[in-house]
Coordinates of C-alpha atoms in Angstrom, one line a residue:
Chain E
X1 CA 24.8 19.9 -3.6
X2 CA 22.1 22.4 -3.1
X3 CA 19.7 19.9 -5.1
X4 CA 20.8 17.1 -3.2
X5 CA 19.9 18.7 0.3
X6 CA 16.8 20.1 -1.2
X7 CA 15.4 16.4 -2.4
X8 CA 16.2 15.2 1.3
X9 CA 14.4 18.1 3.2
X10 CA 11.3 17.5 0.4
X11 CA 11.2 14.0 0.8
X12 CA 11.0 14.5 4.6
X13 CA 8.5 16.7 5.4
X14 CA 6.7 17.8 1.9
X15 CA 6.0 14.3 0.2
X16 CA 6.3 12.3 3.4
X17 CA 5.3 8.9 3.1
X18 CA 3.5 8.0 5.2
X19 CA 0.9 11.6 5.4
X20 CA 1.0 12.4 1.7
X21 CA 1.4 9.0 0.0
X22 CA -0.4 7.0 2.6
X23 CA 2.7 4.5 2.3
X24 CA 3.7 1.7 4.6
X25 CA 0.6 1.9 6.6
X26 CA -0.3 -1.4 7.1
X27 CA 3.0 -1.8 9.1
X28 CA 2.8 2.0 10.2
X29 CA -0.9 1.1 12.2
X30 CA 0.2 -2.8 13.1
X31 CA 3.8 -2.0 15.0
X32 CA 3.0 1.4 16.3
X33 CA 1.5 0.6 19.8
X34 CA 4.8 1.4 21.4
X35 CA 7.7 3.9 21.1
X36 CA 10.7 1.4 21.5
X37 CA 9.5 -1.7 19.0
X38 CA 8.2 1.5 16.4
X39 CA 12.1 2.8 16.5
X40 CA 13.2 -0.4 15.6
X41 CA 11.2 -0.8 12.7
X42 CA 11.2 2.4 12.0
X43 CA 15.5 2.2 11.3
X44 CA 15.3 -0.6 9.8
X45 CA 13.6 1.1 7.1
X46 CA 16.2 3.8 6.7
X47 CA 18.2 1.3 6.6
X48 CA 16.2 -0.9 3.9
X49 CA 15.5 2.1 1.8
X50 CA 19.2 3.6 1.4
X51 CA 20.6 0.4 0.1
X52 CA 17.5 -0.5 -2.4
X53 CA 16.6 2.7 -3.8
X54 CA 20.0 3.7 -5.7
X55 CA 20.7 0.0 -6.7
X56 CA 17.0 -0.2 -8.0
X57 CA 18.2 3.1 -10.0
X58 CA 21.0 1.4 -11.3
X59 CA 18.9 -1.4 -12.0
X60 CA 16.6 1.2 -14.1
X61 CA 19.5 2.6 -15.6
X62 CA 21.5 0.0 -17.4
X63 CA 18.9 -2.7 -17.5
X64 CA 15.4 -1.8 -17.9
X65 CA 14.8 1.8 -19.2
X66 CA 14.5 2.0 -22.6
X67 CA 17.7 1.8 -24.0
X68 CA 19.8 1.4 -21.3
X69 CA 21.2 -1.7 -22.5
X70 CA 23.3 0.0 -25.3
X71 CA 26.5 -0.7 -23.1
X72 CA 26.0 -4.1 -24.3
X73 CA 26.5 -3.3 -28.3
X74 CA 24.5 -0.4 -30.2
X75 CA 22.2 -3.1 -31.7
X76 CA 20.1 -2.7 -28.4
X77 CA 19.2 0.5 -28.4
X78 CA 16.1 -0.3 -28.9
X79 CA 15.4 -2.8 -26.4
X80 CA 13.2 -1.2 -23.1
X81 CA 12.4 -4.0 -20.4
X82 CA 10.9 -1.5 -18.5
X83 CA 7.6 -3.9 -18.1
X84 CA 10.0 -5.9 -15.7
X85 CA 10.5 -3.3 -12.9
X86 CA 7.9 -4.5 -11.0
X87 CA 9.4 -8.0 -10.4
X88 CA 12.9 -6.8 -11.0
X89 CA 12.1 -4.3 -8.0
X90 CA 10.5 -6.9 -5.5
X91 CA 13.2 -9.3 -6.2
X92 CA 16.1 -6.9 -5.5
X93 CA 13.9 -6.0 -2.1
X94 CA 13.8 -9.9 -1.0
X95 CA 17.0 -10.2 -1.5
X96 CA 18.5 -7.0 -0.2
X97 CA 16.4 -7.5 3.2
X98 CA 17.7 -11.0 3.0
X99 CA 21.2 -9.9 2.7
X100 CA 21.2 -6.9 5.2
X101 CA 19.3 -9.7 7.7
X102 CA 22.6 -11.6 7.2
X103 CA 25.2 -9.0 7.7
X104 CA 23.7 -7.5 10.8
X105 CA 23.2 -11.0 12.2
X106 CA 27.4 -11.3 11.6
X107 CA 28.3 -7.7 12.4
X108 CA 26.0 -6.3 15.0
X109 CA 24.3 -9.3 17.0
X110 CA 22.5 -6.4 19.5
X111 CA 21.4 -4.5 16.4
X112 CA 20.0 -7.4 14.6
X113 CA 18.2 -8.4 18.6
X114 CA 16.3 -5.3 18.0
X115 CA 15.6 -4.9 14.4
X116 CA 14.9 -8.9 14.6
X117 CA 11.7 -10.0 13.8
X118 CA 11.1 -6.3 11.5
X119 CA 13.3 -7.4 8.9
X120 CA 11.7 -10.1 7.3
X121 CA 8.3 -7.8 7.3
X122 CA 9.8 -4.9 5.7
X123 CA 10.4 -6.8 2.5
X124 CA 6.4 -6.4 2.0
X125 CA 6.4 -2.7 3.5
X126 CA 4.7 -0.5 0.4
X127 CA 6.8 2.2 1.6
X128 CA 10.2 0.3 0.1
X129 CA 8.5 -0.9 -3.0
X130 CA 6.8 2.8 -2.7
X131 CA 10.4 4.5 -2.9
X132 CA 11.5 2.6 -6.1
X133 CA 9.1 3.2 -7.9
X134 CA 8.9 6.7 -7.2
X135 CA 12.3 7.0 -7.6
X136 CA 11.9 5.5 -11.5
X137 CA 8.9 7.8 -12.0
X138 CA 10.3 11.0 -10.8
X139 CA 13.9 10.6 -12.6
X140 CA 16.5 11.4 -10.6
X141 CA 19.7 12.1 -12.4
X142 CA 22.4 10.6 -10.5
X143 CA 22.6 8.1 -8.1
X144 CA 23.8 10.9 -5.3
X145 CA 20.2 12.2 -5.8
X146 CA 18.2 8.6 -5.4
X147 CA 20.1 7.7 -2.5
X148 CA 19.5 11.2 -1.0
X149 CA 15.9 10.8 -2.1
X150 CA 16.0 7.1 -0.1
X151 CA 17.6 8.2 3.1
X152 CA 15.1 11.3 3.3
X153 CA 11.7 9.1 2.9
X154 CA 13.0 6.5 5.4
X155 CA 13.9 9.1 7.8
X156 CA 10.2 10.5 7.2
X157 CA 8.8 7.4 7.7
X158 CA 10.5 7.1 10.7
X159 CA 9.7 10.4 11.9
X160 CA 6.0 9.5 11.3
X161 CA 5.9 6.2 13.1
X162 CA 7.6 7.3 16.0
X163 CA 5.3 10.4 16.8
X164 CA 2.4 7.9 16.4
X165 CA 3.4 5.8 18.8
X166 CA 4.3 8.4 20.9
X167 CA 1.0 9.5 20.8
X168 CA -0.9 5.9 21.2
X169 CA 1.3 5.8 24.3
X170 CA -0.7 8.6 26.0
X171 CA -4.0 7.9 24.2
X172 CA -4.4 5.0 26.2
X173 CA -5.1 7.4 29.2
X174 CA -8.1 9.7 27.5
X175 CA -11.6 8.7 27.4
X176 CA -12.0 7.9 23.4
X177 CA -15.7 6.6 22.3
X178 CA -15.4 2.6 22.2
X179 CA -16.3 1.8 18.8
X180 CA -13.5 4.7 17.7
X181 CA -10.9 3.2 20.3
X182 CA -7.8 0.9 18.0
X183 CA -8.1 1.3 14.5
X184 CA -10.5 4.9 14.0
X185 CA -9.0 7.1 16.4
X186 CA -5.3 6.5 15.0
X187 CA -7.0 7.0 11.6
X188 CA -8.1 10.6 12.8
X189 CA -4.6 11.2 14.8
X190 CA -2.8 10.0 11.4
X191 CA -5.3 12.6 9.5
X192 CA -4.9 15.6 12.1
X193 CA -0.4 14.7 11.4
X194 CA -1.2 14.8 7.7
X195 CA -3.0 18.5 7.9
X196 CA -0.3 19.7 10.1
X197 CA 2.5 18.6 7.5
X198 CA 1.1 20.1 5.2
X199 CA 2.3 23.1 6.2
X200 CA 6.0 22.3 4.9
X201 CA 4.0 22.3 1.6
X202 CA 6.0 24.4 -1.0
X203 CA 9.2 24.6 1.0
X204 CA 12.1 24.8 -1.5
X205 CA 15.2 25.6 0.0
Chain W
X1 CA -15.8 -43.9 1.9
X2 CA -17.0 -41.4 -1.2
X3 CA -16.0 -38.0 0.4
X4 CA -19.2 -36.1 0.0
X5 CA -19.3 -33.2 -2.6
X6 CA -20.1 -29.9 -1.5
X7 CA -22.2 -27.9 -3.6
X8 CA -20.8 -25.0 -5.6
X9 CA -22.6 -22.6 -3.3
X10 CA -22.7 -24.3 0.0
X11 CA -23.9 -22.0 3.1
X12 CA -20.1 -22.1 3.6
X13 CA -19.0 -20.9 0.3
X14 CA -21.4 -17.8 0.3
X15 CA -20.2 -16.7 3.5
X16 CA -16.6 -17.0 2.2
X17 CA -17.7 -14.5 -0.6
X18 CA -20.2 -12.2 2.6
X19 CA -18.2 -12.1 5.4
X20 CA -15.1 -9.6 4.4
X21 CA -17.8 -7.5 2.7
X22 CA -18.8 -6.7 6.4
X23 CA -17.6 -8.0 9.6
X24 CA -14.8 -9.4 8.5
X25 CA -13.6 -6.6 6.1
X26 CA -10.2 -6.3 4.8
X27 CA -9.5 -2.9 5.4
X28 CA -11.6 -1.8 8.9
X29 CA -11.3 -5.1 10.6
X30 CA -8.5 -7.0 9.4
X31 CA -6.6 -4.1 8.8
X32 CA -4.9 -4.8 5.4
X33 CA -4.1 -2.7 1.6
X34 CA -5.1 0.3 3.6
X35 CA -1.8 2.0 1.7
X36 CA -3.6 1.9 -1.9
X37 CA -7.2 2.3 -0.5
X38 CA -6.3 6.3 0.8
X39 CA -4.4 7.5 -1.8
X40 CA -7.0 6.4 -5.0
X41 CA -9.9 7.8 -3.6
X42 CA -9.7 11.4 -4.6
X43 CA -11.5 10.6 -7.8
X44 CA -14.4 7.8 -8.3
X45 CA -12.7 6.5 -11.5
X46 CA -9.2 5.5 -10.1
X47 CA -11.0 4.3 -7.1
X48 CA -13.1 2.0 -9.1
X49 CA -10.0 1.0 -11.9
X50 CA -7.8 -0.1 -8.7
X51 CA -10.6 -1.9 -6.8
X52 CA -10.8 -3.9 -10.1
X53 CA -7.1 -4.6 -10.4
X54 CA -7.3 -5.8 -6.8
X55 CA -10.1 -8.0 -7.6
X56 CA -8.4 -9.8 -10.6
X57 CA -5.1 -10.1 -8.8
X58 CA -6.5 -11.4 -5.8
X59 CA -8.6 -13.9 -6.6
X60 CA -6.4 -15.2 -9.8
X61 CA -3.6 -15.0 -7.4
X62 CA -5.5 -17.2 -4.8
X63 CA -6.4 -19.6 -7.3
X64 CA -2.6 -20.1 -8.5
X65 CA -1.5 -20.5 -4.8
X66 CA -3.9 -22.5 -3.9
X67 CA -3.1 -24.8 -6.8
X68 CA 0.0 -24.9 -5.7
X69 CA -0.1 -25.1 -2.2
X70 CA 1.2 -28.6 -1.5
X71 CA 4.3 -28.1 -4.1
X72 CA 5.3 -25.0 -2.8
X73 CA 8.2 -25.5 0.3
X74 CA 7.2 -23.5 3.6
X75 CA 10.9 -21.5 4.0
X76 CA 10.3 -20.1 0.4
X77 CA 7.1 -19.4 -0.2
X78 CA 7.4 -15.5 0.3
X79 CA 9.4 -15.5 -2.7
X80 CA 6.9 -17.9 -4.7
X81 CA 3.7 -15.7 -3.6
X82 CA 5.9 -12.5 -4.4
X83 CA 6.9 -13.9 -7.8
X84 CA 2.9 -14.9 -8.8
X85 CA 1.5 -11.4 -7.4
X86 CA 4.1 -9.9 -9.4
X87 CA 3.2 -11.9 -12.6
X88 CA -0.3 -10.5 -12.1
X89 CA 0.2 -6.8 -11.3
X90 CA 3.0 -6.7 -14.4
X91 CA -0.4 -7.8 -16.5
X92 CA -2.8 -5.7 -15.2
X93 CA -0.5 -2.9 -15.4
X94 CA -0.1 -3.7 -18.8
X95 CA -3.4 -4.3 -19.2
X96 CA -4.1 -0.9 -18.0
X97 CA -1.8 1.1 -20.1
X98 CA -3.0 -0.1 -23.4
X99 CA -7.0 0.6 -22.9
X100 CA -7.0 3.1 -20.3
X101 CA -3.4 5.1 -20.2
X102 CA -5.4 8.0 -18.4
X103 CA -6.1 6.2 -15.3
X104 CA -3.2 4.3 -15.5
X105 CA -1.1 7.8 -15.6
X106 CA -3.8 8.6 -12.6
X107 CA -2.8 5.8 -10.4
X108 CA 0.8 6.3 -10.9
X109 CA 2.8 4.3 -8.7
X110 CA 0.3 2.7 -7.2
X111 CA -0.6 -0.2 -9.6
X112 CA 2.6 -1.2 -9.0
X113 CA 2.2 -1.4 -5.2
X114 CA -0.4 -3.8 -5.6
X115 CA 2.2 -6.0 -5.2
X116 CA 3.3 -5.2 -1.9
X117 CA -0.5 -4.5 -1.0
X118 CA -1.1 -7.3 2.7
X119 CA -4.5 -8.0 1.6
X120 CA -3.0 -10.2 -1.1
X121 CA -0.1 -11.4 1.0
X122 CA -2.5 -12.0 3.7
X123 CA -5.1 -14.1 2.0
X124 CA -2.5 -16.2 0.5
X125 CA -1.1 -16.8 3.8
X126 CA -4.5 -17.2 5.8
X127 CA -6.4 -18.3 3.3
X128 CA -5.6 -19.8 0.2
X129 CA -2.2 -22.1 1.7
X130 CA -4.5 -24.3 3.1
X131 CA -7.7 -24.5 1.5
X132 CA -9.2 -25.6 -2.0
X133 CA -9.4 -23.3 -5.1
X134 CA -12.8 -23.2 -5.6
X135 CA -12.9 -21.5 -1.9
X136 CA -10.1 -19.6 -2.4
X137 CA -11.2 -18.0 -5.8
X138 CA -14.4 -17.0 -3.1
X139 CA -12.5 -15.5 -0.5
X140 CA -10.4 -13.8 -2.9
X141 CA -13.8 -12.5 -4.4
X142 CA -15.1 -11.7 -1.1
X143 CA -12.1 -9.5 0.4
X144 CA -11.9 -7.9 -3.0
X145 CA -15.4 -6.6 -2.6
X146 CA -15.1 -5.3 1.2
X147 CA -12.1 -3.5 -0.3
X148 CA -13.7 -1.9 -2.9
X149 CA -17.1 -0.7 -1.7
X150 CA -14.8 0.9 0.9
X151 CA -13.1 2.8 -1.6
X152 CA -16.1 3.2 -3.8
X153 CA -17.7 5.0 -0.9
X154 CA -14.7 7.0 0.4
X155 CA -14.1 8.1 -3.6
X156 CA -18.3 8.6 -4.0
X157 CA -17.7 11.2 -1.1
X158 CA -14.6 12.9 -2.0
X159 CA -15.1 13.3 -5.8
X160 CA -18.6 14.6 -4.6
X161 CA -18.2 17.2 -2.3
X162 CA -14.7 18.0 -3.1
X163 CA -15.5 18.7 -7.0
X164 CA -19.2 18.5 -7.2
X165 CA -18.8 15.8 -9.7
X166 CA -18.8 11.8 -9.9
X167 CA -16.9 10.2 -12.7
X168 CA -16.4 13.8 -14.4
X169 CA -19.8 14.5 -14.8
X170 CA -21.1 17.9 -12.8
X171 CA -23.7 16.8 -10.3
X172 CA -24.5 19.9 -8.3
X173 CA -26.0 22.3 -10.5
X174 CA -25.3 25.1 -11.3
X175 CA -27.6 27.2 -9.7
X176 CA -26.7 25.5 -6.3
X177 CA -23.3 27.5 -7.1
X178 CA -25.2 30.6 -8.0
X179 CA -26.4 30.7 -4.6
X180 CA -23.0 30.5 -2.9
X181 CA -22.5 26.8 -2.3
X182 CA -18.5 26.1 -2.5
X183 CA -16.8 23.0 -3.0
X184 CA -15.2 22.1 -0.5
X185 CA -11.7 21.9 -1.3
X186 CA -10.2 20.3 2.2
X187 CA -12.2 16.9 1.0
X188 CA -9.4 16.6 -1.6
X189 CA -6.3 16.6 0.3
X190 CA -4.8 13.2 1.3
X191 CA -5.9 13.9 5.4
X192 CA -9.8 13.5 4.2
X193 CA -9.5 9.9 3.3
X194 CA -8.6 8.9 7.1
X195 CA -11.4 10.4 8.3
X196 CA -13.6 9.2 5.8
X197 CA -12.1 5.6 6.7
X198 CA -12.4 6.6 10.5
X199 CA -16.0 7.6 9.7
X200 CA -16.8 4.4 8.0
X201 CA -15.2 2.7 11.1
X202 CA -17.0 4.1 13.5
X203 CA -20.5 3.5 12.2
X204 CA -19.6 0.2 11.7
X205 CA -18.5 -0.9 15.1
X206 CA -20.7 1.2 16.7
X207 CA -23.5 -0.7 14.9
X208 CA -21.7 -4.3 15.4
X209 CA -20.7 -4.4 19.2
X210 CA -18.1 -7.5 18.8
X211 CA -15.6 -5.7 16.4
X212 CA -15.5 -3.3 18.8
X213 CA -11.3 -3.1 20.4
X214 CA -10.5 -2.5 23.7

């Protein structure tokens, strides 16, 4: 349990991301010009990342990593298809966005008029394809600890994008040099977030 | 009516390849792959091994599509240009681990996130959907190059001041160090590429007025 919590409170604030990784930015400096449309996106991610990060680690555990397909018989012990995560990955993504699309369409008509048009772009969001393979590299040992490890990045993403916009909103009203205005001065806010979290650096509960 | 040929390198064609290298680059104008561009840069050598992985990916990649254009149905093409990007990284990521396992270990997860990098979804889509391959292999060229002498210069920077070395060879001698210079260790951490990339941005639109946003 006390690993579990710790892998969420890390994956929030220590390896965030979007200000140690540097993932989902393209998204993270497109959508971020207003509080309200940057929450939306910003759950659908949590939402994206819970569902494909533990059924991309069962993916890596009885298909791909080496060995894992000796449920089948003993003579494929020897098989490792890890070369195909990367596709295997991006196809379970397409799909998964494609299927949550679906089911919030059915279930939760007002939720899916807000996530609406995010869905569809999350599918190419780095910071989904990001927590896979991360998830694979770092070798979590049960699926409790992936999907811990999913909801925490999504909710630091979603921290991330949030205070950005946040801080766009009031930006508008300061006197910033005009070739810095857009693009370079939320380069240097993102920069100015990223030394500030690093101050959770080394927190291990 | 003999539809005229165009030369191999029409005035056209060359700007294809100029353009993203400065006005219309991929990263401080068209804002796209700046995910891969930050984190590679601490060392020249990544920087440079993912800037070439880009470069093959991309402009393979808009080659394929744009072969394929005119087969490929509008309501699944996502999955088509995510299935061929993925094709290419899974090479180059092979590629990579059989003749250089040290950069590949280096770049980590982030070969893999080529595929999910938007400069290659967003040429396909902008660029290589609707126009010829020959072109297309350009502008996949071109936007390849604007993204790597970005990184190139970010990584030049970092690696420089940060370790007082490019490609692992010591630059600043030693007797600069004997004299108290210090690396600077804050050019390493992950912050310093934004404001390297905010840097570059700046000088550039305050030299070119038009790319300037309001």
């Amino acid at each position: 349990m006390q690993e579990l919590v710790n892998i969420f409170v890390k994956s929030i604030f220590v390896d965030n991301m979007v200000f140690a990784y540097f993932l989902g930015m393209c998204s993270y400096l497109a959508v971020s010009k207003t509080v309200k449309t940057s929450v939306g996106l910003g759950a659908a991610v949590i939402f994206v990342l819970i569902i494909t990060v533990p059924v991309d680690y069962l993916m890596v555990k009885y298909l791909l990593a080496p060995g894992a397909l000796v449920w089948l018989g003993p003579e494929y012990a020897s098989v490792d298809l890890s070369f195909l995560s990367f596709i295997m990955f991006i196809a379970i993504i397409a799909s998964m966005v494609q299927l949550v699309e679906m089911i919030v369409e059915k279930f939760s008509p007002t939720l899916y008029a807000s996530l609406g048009i995010f869905l569809p772009l999350i599918a190419v969001n780095c910071a989904i394809l990001g927590g896979s393979l991360f998830m694979q590299q770092r070798e979590y040992q049960s699926i409790w600890e992936a999907t811990s490890f999913g909801l925490g990045s999504g909710i630091g993403w979603f921290l991330a994008i949030v205070a950005i916009a946040a801080i766009r909103e009031k930006i508008r009203y300061s006197n910033v040099p005009a070739p810095l205005r857009g693009l370079g001065i939320t380069f240097v806010i993102t920069g100015l977030m990223g030394i500030a979290f690093m101050t959770f650096m080394g927190i291990k509960l | 009516m003999a539809e005229e040929k165009e030369p191999m390198f029409s005035p056209k064609n060359i700007k294809l390849l100029t353009n993203p290298i400065n006005v219309d680059n991929p990263i401080t104008k068209q804002v796209l792959g700046i995910c891969s561009a930050l984190a590679v840069t601490v060392k020249l050598e990544p920087a440079i091994v993912m800037s070439l992985s880009v470069l093959v990916v991309l402009s393979f990649g808009n080659v394929i599509i744009s072969f394929m254009r005119n087969g490929i149905p509008s309501r699944i093409r996502i999955i088509v240009q995510l299935v061929v990007i993925a094709a290419l990284v899974i090479l180059v990521d092979q590629v990579l681990k059989a003749y250089a396992y040290n950069v590949s270990k280096q770049l980590s997860v982030f070969v893999g996130l080529i595929i999910t990098n938007c400069i290659i979804m967003g040429r396909f889509e902008a660029f290589a959907m609707t126009n010829k391959p020959w072109p297309s292999f350009l502008d996949g060229l071109g936007n390849a190059f604007g993204y790597a002498w970005i990184l190139v210069a970010v990584a030049f920077f970092r690696e420089l001041f940060g370790t007082g070395s490019l490609m692992g060879l010591q630059i600043i001698p030693d007797s600069f160090y004997e004299i108290g210079y210090v690396n600077n260790g804050l050019v390493l951490l992950p912050p310093m590429a934004l404001f390297a990339v905010a840097t570059i941005i700046w000088v550039q639109r305050s030299r070119n007025k038009d790319l300037v946003e309001d």
